[in-house]
mmCIF file with all atom_site columns, C-alpha atoms in Angstrom:
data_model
loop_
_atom_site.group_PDB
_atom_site.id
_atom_site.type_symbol
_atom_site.label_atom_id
_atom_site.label_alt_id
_atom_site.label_comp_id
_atom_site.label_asym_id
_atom_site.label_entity_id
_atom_site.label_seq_id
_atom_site.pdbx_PDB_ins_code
_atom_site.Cartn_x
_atom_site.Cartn_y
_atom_site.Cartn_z
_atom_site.occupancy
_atom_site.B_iso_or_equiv
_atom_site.pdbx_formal_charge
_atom_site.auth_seq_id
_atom_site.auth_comp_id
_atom_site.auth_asym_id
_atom_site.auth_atom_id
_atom_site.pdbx_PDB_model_num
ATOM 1   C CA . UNK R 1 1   ? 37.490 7.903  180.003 1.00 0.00 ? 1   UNK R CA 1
ATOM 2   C CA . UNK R 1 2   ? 39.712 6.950  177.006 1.00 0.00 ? 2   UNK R CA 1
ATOM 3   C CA . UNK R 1 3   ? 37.237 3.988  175.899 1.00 0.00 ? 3   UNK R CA 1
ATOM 4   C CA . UNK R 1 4   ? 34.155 5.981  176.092 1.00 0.00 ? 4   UNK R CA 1
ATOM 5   C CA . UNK R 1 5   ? 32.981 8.214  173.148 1.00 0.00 ? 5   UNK R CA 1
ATOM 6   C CA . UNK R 1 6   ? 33.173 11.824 172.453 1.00 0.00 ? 6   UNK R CA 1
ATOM 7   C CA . UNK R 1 7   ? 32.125 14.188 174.328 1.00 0.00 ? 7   UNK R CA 1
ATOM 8   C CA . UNK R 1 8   ? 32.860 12.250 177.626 1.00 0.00 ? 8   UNK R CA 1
ATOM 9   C CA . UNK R 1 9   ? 35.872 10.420 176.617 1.00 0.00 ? 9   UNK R CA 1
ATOM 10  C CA . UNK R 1 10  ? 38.675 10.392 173.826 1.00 0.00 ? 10  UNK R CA 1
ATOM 11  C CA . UNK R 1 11  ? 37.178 7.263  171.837 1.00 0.00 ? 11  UNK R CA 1
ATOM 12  C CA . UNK R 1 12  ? 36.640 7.403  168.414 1.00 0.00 ? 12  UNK R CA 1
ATOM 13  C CA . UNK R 1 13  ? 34.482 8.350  166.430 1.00 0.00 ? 13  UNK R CA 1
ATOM 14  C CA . UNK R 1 14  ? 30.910 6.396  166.157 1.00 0.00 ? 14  UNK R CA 1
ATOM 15  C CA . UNK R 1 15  ? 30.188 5.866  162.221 1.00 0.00 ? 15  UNK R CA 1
ATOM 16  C CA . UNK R 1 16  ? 27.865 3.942  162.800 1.00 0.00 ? 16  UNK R CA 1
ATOM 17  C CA . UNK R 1 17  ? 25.516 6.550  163.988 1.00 0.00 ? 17  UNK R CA 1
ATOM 18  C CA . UNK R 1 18  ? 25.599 7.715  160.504 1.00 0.00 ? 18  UNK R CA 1
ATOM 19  C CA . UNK R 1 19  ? 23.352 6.358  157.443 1.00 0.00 ? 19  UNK R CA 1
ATOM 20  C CA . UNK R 1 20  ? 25.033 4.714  154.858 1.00 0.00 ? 20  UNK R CA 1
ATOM 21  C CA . UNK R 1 21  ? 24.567 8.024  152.924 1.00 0.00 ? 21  UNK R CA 1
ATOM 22  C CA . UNK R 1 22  ? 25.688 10.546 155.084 1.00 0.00 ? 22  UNK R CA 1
ATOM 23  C CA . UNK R 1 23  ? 28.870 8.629  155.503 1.00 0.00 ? 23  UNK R CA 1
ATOM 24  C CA . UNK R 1 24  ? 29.654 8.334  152.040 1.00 0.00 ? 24  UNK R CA 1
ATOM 25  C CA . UNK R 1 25  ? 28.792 12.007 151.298 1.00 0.00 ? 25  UNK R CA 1
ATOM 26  C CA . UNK R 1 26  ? 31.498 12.755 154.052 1.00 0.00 ? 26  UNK R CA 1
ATOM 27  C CA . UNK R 1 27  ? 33.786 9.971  152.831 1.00 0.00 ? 27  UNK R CA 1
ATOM 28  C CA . UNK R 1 28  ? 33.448 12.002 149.362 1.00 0.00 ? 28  UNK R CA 1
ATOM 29  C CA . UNK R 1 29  ? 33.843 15.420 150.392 1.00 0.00 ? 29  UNK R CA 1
ATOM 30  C CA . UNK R 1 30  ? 36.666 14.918 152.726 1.00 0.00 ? 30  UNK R CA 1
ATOM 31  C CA . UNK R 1 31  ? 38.596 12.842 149.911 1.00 0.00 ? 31  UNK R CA 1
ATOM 32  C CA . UNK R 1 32  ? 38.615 15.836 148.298 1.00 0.00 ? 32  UNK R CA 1
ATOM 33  C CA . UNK R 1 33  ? 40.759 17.920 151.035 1.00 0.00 ? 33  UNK R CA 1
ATOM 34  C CA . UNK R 1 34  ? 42.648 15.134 151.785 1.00 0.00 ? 34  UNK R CA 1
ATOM 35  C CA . UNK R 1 35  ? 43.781 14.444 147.920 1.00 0.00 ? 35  UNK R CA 1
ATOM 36  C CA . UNK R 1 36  ? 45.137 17.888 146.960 1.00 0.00 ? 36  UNK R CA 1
ATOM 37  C CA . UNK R 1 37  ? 48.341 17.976 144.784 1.00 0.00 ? 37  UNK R CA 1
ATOM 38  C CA . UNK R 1 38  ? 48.575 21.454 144.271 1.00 0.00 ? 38  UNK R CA 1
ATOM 39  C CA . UNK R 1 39  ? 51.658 23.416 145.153 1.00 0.00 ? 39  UNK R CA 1
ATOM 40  C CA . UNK R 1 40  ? 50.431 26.882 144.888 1.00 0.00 ? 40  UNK R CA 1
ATOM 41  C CA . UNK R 1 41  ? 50.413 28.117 148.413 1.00 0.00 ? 41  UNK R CA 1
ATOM 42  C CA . UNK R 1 42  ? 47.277 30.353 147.090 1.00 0.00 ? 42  UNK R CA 1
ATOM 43  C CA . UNK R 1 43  ? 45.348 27.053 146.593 1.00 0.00 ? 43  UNK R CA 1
ATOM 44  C CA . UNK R 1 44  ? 46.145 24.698 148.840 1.00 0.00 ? 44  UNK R CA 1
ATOM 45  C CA . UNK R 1 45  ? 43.783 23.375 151.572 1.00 0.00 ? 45  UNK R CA 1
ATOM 46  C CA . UNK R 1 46  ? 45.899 22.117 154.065 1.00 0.00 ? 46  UNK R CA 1
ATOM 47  C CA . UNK R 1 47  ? 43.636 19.849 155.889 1.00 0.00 ? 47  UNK R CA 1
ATOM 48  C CA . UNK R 1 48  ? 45.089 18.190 158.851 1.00 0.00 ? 48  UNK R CA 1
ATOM 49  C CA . UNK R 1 49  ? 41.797 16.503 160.317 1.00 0.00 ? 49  UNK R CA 1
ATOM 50  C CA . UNK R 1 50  ? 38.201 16.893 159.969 1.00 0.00 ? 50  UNK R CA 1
ATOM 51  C CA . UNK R 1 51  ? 36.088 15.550 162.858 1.00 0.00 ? 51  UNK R CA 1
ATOM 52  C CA . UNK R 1 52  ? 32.151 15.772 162.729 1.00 0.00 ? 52  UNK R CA 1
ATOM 53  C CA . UNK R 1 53  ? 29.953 15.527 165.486 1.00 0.00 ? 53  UNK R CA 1
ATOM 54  C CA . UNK R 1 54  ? 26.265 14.889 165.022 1.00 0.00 ? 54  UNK R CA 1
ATOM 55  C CA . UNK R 1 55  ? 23.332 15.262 167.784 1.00 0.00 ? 55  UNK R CA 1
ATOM 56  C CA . UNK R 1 56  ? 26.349 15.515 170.249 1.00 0.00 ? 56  UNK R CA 1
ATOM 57  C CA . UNK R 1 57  ? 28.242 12.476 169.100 1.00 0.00 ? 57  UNK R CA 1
ATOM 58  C CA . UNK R 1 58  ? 31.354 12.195 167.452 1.00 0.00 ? 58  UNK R CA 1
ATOM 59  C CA . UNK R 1 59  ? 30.597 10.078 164.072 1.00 0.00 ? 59  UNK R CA 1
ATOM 60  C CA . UNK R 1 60  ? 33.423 10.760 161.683 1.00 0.00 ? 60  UNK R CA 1
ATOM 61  C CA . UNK R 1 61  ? 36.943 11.406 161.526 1.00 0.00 ? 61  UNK R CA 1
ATOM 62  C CA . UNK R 1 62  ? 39.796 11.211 159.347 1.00 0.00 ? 62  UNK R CA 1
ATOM 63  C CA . UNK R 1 63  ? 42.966 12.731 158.940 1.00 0.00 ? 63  UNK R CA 1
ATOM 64  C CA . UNK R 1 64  ? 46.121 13.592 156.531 1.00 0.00 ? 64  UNK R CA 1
ATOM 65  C CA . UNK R 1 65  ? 49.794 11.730 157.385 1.00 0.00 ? 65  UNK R CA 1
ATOM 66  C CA . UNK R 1 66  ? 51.199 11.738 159.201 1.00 0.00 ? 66  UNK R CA 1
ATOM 67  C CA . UNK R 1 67  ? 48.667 12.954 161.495 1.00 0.00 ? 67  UNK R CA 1
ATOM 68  C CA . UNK R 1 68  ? 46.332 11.045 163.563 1.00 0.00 ? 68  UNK R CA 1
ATOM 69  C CA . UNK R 1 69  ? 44.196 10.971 166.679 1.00 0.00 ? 69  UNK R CA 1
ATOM 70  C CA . UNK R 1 70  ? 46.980 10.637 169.408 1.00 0.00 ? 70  UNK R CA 1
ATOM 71  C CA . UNK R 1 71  ? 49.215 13.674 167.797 1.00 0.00 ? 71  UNK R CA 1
ATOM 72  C CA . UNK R 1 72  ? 48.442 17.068 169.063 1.00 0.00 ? 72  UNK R CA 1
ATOM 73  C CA . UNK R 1 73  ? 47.757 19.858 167.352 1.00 0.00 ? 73  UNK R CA 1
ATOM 74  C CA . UNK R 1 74  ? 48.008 23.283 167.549 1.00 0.00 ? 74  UNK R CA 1
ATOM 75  C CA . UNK R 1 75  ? 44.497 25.092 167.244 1.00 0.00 ? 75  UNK R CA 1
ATOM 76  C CA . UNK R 1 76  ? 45.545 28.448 166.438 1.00 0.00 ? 76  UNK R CA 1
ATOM 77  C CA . UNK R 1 77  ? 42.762 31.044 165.838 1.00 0.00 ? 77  UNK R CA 1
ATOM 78  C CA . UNK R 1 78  ? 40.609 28.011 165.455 1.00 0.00 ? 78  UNK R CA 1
ATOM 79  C CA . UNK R 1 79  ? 40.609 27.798 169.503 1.00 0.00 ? 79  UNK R CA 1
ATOM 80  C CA . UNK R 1 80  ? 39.220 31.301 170.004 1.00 0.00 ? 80  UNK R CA 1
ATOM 81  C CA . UNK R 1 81  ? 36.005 30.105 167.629 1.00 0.00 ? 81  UNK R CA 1
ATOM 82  C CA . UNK R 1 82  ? 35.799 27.007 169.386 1.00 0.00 ? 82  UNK R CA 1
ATOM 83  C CA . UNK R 1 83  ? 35.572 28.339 172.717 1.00 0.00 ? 83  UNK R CA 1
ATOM 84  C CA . UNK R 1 84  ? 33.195 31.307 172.008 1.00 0.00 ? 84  UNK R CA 1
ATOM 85  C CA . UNK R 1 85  ? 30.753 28.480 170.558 1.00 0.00 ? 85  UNK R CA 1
ATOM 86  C CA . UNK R 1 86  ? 31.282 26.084 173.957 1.00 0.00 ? 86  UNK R CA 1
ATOM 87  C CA . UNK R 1 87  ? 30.709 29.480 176.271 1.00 0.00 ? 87  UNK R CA 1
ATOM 88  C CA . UNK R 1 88  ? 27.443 30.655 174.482 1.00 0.00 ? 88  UNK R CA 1
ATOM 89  C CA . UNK R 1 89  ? 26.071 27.115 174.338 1.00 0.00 ? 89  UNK R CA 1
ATOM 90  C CA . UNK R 1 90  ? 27.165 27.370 178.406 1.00 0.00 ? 90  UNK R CA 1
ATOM 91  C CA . UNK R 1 91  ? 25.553 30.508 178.559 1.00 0.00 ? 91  UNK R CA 1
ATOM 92  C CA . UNK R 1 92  ? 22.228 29.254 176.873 1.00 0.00 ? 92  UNK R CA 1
ATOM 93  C CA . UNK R 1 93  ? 22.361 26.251 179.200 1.00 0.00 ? 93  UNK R CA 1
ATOM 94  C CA . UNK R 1 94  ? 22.217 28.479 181.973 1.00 0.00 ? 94  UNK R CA 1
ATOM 95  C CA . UNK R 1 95  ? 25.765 27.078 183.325 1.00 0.00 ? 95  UNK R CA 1
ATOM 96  C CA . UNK R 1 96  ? 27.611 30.327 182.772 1.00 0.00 ? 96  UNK R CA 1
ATOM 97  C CA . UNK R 1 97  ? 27.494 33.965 182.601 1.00 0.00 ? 97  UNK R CA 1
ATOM 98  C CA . UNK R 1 98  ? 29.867 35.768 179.865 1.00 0.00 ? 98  UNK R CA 1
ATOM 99  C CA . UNK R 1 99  ? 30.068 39.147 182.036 1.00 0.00 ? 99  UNK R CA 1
ATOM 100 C CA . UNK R 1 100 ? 31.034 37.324 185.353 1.00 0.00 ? 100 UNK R CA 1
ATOM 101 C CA . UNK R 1 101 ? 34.384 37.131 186.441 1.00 0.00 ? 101 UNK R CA 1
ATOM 102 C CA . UNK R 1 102 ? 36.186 34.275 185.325 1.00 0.00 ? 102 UNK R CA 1
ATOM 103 C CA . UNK R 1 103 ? 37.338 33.043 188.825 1.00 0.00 ? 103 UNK R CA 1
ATOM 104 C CA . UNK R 1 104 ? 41.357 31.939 188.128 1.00 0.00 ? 104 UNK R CA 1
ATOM 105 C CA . UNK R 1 105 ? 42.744 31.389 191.546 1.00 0.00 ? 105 UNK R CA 1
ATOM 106 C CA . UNK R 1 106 ? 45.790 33.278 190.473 1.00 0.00 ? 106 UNK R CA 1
ATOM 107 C CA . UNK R 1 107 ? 43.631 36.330 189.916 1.00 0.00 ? 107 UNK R CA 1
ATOM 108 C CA . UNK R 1 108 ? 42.038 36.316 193.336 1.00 0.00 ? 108 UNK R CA 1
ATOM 109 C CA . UNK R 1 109 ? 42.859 39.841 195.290 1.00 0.00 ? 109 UNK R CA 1
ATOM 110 C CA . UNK R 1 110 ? 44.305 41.442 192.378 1.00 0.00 ? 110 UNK R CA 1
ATOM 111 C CA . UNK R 1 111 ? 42.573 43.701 189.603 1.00 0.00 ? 111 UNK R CA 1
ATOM 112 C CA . UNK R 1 112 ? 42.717 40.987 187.138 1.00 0.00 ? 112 UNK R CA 1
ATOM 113 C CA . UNK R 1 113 ? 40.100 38.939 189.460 1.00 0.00 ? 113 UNK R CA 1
ATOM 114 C CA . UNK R 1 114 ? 37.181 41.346 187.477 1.00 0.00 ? 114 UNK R CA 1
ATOM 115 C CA . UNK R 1 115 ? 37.866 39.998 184.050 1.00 0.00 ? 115 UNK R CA 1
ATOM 116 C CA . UNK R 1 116 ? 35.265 38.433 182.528 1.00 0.00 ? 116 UNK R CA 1
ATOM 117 C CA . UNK R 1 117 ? 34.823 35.566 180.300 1.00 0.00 ? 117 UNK R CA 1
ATOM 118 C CA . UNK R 1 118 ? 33.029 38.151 177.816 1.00 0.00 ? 118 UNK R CA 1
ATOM 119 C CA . UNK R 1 119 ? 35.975 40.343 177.982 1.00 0.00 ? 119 UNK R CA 1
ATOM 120 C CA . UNK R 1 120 ? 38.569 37.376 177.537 1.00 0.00 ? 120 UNK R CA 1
ATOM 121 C CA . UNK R 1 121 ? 36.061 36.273 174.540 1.00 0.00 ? 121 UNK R CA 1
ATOM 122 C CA . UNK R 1 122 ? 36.578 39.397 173.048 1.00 0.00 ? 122 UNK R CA 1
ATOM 123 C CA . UNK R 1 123 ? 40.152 39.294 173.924 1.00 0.00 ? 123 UNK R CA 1
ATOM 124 C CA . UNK R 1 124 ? 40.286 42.785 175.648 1.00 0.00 ? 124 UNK R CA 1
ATOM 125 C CA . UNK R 1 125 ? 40.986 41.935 179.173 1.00 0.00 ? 125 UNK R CA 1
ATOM 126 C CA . UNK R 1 126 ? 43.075 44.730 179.308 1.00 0.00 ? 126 UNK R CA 1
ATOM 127 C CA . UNK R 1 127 ? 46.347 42.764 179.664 1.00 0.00 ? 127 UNK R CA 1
ATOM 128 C CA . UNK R 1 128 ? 49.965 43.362 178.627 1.00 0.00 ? 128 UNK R CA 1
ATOM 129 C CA . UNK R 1 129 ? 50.343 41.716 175.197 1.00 0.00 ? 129 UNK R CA 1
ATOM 130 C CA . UNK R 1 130 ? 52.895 42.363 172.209 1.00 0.00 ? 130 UNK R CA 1
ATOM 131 C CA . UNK R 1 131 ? 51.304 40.290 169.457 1.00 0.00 ? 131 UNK R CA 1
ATOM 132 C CA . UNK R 1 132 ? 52.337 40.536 165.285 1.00 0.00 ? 132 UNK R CA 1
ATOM 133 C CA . UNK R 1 133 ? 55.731 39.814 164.732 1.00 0.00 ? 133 UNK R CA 1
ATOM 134 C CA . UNK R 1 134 ? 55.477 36.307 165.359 1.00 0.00 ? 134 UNK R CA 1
ATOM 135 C CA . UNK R 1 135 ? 59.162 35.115 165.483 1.00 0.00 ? 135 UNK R CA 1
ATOM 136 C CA . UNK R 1 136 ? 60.597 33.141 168.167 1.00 0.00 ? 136 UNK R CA 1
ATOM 137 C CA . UNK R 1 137 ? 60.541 34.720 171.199 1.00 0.00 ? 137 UNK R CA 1
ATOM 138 C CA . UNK R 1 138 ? 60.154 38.362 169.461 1.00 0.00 ? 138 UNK R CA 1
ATOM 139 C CA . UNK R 1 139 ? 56.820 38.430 170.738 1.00 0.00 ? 139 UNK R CA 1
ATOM 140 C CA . UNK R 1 140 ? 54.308 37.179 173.278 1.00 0.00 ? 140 UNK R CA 1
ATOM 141 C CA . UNK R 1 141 ? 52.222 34.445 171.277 1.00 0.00 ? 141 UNK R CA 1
ATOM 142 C CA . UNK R 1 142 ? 55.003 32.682 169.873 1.00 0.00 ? 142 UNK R CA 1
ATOM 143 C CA . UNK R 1 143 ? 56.842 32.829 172.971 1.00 0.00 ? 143 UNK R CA 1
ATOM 144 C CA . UNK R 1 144 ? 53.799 31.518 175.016 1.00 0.00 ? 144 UNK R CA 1
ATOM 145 C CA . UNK R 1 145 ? 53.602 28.693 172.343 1.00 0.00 ? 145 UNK R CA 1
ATOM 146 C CA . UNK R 1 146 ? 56.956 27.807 171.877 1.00 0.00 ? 146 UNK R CA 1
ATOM 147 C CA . UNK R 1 147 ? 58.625 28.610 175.115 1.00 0.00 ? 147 UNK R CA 1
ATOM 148 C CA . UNK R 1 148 ? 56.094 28.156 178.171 1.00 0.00 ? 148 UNK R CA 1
ATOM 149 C CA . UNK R 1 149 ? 56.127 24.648 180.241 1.00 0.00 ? 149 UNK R CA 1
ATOM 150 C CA . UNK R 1 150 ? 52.791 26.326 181.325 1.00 0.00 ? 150 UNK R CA 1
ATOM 151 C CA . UNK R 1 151 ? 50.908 28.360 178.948 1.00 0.00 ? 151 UNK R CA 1
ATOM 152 C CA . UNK R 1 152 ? 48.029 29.010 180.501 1.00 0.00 ? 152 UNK R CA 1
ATOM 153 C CA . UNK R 1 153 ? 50.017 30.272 183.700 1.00 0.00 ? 153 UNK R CA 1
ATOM 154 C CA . UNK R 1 154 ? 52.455 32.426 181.695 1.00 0.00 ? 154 UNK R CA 1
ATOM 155 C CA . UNK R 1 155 ? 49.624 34.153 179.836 1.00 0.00 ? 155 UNK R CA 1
ATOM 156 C CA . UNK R 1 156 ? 48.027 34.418 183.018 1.00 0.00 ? 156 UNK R CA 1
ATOM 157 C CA . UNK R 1 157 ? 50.862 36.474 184.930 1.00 0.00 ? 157 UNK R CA 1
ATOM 158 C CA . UNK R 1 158 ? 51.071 39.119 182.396 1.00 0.00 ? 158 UNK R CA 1
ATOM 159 C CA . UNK R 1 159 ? 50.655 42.127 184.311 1.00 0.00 ? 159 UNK R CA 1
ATOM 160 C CA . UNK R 1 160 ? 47.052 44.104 183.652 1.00 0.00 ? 160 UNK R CA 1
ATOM 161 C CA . UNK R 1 161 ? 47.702 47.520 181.753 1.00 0.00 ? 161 UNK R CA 1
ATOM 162 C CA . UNK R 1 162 ? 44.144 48.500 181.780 1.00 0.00 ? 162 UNK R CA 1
ATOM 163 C CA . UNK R 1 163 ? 41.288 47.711 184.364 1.00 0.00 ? 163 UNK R CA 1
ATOM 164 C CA . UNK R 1 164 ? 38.298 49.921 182.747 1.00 0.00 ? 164 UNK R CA 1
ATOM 165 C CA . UNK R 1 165 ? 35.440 47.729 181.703 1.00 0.00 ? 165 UNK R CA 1
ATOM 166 C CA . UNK R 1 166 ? 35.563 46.837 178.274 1.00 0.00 ? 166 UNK R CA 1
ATOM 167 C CA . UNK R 1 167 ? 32.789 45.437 175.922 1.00 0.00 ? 167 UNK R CA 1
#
């Protein structure tokens, strides 16, 4: 699936798909965030990568050194925004329902198999989580990021603290 465009592979991006002037409005706008030689932290951009995807389709990409497509990144807040939009369009679709359980194996026969995706959207599935600090290993984000093999397990096992329903 490497060879095969976006959304159903990791090829890259289809520019072709795009008129000659919506490319070169996007060529112009991102030259702009990629181009910044400001040092004021209170003005900087700090673009990494912009990807745009049209009718489904990836059809423009381009990023800042010494990033490219191979190098993962770390989505941050970003990925909460991301996957709201992906469950709702799910939801619409019919191919998911935000208030039923979310189904992890490693939930099954405990309390934490009633969680719902709406209540992980909202992040208030009731479990243990010390979040703020954000200093290695002085708190459960940057420990999870920095620390976990797994992070998606480790999150997982943190014990439930509260199993009312939220909304």
């Amino acid at each position: 699936a490497l060879g095969l465009p976006w959304p159903l592979g990791e090829g890259p991006a289809q520019t072709d798909k795009l008129s000659s002037a919506r490319l070169a409005v996007l060529q112009n706008a991102t030259q702009a965030m990629f181009s910044e030689t400001t040092t004021d932290a209170t003005k900087k951009v700090n673009t990494n990568a912009v990807l745009v995807a049209q009718d489904g389709q990836l059809v423009y990409e381009r990023y800042a050194a010494p990033f490219d497509r191979s190098r993962l990144q770390l989505g941050w807040s970003m990925t909460k925004s991301l996957t709201a939009l992906i469950a709702g369009v799910m939801e619409h679709d019919g191919k998911l329902s935000v208030d039923a359980p979310v189904g992890l194996k490693a939930w099954q026969g405990t309390d934490k198999a009633a969680i719902t995706w709406r209540q992980l959207l909202n992040m208030a599935p009731g479990i243990e989580w010390k979040e703020g600090v954000y200093g290695i290993g002085q708190d459960d984000t940057t420990q999870m990021l920095f620390s976990q093999a797994d992070q998606c397990a480790w999150a997982a096992s943190k014990p439930l603290v509260r199993s009312e329903e939220h909304t």
